[in-house]
Coordinates of C-alpha atoms and ligand atoms in Angstrom, one line a residue:
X19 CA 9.6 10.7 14.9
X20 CA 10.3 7.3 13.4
X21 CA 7.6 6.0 11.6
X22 CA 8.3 2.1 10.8
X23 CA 8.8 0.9 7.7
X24 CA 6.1 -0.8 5.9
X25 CA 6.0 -3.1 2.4
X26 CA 3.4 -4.3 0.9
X27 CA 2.8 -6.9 -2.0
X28 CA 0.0 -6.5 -4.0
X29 CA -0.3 -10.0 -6.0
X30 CA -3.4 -8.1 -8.2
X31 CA -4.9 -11.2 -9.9
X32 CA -1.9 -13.5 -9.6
X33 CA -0.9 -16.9 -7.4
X34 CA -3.5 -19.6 -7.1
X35 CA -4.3 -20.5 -3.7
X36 CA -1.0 -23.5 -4.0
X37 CA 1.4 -20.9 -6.1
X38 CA 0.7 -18.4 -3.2
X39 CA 1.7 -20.7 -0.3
X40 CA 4.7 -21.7 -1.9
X41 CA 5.6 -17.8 -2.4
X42 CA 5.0 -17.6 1.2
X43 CA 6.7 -21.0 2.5
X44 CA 9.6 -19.7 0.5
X45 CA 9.4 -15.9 1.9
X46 CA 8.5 -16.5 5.4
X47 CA 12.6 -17.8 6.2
X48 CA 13.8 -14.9 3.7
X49 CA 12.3 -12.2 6.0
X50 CA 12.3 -14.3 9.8
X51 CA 14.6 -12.1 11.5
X52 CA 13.3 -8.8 10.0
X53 CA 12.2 -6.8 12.8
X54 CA 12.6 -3.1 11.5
X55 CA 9.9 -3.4 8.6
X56 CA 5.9 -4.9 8.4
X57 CA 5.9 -7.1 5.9
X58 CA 3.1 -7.8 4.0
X59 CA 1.4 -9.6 1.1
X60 CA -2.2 -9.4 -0.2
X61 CA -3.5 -11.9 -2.4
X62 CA -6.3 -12.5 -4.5
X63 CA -9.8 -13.2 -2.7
X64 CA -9.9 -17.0 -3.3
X65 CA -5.9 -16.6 -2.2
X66 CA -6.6 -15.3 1.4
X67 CA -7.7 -18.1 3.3
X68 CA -4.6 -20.7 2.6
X69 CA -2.1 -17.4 2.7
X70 CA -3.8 -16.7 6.3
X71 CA -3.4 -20.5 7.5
X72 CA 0.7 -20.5 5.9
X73 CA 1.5 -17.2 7.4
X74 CA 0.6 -18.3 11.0
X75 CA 3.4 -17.9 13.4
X76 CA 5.4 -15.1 11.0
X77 CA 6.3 -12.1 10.6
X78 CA 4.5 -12.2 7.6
X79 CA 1.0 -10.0 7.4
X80 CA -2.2 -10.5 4.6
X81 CA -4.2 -7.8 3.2
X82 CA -6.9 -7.8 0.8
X83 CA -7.1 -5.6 -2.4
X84 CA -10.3 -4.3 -2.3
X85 CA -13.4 -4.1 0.5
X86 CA -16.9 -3.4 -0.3
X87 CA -18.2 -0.9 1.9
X88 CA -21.6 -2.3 2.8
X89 CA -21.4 -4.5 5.7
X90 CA -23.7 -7.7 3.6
X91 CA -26.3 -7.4 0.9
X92 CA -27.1 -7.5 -2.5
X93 CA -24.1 -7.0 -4.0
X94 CA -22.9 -9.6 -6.2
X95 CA -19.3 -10.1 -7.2
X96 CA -18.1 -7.8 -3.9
X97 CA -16.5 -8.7 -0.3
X98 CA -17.5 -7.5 2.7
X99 CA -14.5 -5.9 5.7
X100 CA -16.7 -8.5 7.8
X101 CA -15.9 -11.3 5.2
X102 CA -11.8 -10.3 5.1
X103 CA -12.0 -9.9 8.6
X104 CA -13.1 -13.6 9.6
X105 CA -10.5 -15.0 7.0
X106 CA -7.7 -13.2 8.9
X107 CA -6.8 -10.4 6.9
X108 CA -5.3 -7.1 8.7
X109 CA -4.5 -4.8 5.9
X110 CA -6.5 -3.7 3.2
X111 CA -5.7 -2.2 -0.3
X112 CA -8.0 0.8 -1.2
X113 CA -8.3 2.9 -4.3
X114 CA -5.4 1.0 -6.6
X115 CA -5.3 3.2 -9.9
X116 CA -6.4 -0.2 -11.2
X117 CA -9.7 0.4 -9.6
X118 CA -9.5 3.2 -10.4
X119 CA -9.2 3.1 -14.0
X120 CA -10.7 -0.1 -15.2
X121 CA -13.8 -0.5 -12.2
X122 CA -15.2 3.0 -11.6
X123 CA -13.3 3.6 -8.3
X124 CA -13.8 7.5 -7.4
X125 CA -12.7 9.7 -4.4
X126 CA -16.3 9.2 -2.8
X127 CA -16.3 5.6 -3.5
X128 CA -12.9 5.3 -1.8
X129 CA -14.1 7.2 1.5
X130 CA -16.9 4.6 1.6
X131 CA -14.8 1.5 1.2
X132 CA -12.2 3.5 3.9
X133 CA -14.6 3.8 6.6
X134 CA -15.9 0.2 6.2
X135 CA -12.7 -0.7 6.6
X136 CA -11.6 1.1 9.9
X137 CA -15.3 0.1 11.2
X138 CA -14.2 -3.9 10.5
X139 CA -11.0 -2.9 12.2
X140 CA -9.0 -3.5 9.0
X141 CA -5.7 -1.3 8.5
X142 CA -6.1 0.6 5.3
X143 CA -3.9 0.8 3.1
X144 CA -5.1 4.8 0.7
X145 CA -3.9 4.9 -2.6
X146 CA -3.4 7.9 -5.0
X147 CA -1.5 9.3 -7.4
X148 CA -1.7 11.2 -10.6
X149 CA -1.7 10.0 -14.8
X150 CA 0.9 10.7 -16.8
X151 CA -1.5 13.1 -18.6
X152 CA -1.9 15.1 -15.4
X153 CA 1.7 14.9 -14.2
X154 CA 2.8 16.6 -17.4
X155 CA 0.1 19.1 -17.5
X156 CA 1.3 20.7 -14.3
X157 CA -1.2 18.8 -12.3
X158 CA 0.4 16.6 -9.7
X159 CA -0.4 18.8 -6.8
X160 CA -3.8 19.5 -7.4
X161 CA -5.0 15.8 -8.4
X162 CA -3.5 14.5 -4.9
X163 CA -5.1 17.1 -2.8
X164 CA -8.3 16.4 -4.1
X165 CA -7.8 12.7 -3.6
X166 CA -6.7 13.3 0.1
X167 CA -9.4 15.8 0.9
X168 CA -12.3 13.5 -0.7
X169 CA -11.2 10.4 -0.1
X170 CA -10.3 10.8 3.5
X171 CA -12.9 13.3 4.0
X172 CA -14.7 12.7 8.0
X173 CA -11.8 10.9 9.6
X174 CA -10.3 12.2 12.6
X175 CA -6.9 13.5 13.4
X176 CA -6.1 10.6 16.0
X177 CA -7.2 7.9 13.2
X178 CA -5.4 9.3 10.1
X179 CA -2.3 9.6 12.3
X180 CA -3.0 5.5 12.0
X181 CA -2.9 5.0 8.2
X182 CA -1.0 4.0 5.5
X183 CA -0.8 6.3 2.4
X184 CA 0.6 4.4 -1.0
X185 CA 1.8 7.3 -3.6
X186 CA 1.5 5.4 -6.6
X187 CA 2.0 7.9 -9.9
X188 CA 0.4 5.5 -12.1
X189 CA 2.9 6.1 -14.9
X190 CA 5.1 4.3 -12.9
X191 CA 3.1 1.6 -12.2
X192 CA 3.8 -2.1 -14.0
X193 CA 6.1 0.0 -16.4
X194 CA 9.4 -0.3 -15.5
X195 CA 9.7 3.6 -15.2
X196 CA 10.1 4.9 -11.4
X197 CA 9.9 8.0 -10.2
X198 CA 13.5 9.7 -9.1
X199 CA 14.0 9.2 -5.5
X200 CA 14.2 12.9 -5.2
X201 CA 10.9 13.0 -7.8
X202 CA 8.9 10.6 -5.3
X203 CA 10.5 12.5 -2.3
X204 CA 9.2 15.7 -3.2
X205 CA 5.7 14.4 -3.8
X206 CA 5.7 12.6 -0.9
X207 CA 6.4 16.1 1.2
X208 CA 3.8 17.3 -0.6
X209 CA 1.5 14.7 0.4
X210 CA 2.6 15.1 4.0
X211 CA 2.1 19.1 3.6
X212 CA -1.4 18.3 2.6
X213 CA -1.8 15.9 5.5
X214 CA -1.1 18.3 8.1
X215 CA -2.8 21.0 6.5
X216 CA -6.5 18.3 6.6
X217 CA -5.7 16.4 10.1
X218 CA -3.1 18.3 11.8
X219 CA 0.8 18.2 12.0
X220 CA 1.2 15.0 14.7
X221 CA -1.0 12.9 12.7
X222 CA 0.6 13.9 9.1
X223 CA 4.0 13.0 11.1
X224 CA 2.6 9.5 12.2
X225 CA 0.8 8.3 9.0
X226 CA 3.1 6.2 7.0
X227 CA 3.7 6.9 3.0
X228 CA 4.7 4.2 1.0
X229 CA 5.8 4.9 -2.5
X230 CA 4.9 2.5 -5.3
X231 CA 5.4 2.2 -9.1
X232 CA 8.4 -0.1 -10.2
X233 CA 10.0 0.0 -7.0
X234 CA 12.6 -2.9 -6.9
X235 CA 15.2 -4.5 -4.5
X236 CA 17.8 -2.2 -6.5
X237 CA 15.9 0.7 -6.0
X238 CA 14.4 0.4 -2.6
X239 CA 17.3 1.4 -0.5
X240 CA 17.7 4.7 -2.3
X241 CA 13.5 5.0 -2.4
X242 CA 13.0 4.3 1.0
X243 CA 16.4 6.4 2.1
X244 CA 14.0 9.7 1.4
X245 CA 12.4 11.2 4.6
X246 CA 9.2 11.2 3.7
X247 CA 9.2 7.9 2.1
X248 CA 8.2 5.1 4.4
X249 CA 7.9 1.6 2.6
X250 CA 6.5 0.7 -0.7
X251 CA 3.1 -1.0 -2.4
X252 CA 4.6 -3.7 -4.8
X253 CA 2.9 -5.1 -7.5
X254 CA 5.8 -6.9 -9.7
X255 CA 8.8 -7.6 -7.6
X256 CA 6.1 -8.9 -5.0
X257 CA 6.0 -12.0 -7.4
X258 CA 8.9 -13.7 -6.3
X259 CA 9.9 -14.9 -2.6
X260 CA 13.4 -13.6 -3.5
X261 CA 13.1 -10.3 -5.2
X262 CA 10.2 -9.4 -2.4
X263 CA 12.8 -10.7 0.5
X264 CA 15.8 -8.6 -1.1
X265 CA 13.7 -5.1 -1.2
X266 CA 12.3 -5.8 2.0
X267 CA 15.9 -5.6 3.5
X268 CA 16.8 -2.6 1.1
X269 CA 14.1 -0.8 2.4
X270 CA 14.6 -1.4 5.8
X271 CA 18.6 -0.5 4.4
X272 CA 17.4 3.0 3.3
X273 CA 15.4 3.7 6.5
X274 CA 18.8 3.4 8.0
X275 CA 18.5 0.0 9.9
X276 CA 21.1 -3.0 9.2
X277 CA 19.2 -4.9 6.4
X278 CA 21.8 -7.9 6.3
X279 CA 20.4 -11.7 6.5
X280 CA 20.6 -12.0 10.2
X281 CA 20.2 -9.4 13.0
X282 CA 16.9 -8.3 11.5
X283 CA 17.3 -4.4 12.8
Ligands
PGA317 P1 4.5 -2.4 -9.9 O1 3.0 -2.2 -9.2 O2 5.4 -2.6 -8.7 O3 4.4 -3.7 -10.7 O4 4.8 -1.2 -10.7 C1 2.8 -1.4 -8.1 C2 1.4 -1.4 -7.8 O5 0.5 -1.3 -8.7 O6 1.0 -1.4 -6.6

């Protein structure tokens, strides 16, 4: 079954509130008649609000890059799915190896921020993905299925067949190195082995899997031309209206639609 296309840009903590509406002003024409991909971008915090108000009446989506999972409170420093709700936001960026690594993010601490997410009715966006350190000691497999199994651990089949998966092998990420396409593929049917084998085979063939570390517009096509590959996470290419615009319509290219400037399929 075709599962459509999805990029994301994760800005991480780049773009003012005025450099981000100018990436947007200058995206939003770039990616008009895109039909056969989502399109999104998720700004900083103090980012969302002017993003939301530019990206009325587009194609282009906002997602946050973190949640906290408590609805309000005292927690200082953290945002609430309520908060990112009110400001607009649809999709939301859970688990980035960067939280991961520098902020304490764990497998349970994901599950919590993922089901304050869904309860907000924001559209998660899961991230995993294995070190270089575990990658080369034969680990791969067994780091993702633990992050799947904790990290998604109570949701049902008919709402995992609703989210969006980002394998991001954080060697890859920010370093110019990407996975193979046929590397990332076969991780990626791994993942969707995995899926099936926690929530059942219709929802592992719904869920969407976007691939991210170093994925650029010359890359995307070939990235995004793998079955089990559905869209990519973005962090540096997501920078610029043009680079983001051109591996948008590679990737919509690899999934085998038209990709050109115009017809938008
Ligand atoms: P990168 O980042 O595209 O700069 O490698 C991807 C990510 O961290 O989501």
């Amino acid at each position: 079954m075709a599962r459509k296309v999805i990029v994301a840009g994760n800005w991480k903590m780049n773009k003012t509130a005025s450099e981000g509406v100018a990436l947007v002003r200058a995206l939003k024409p770039l990616v008009a008649d895109v039909t056969a991909a989502e399109v999104v971008v998720c700004p900083p915090f103090t980012t969302i609000g002017a993003v939301v108000e530019a990206c009325r009446n587009s194609n282009v989506k906002v997602g946050a890059q973190n949640i906290h999972w408590a609805e309000s409170g005292a927690f200082t420093g953290e945002i609430s799915g309520t908060m990112l709700k009110e400001a607009g936001v649809e999709y939301v960026i859970i688990g980035h190896s960067e939280r991961r690594q520098y902020f304490g993010e764990t497998d349970a601490t994901v599950n919590a921020r993922l089901m304050a997410a869904l309860k907000a009715g924001l559209k998660p966006i899961v991230c995993i993905g294995e070190t270089l350190e575990e990658r080369e000691s034969g680990r791969t497999e067994a780091v993702l299925e633990t992050q799947l199994k904790d990290g998604l651990k109570g949701l049902d089949a008919a709402t995992a067949a609703t989210l969006v998966l980002a394998y991001e092998p954080v060697w890859a990420i920010g370093t110019g190195k990407t996975a193979t396409p046929e590397m990332a593929q076969e991780t990626h049917a791994f993942i969707r082995r995995t899926f099936a084998m926690l929530f059942g085979a219709d929802a592992a063939a719904k869920a969407r899997i976007q691939y991210g570390g170093s994925m650029k517009a010359d890359n995307a096509e070939a990235l995004v031309g793998q079955s089990d590959i559905d869209g990519g996470l973005i962090g540096g290419a997501a920078l610029k209206a043009d680079s983001f615009a051109d591996l948008v319509k590679n990737a919509v290219k690899g999934a085998g639609g038209c990709g050109c400037c115009c017809c938008g399929r």
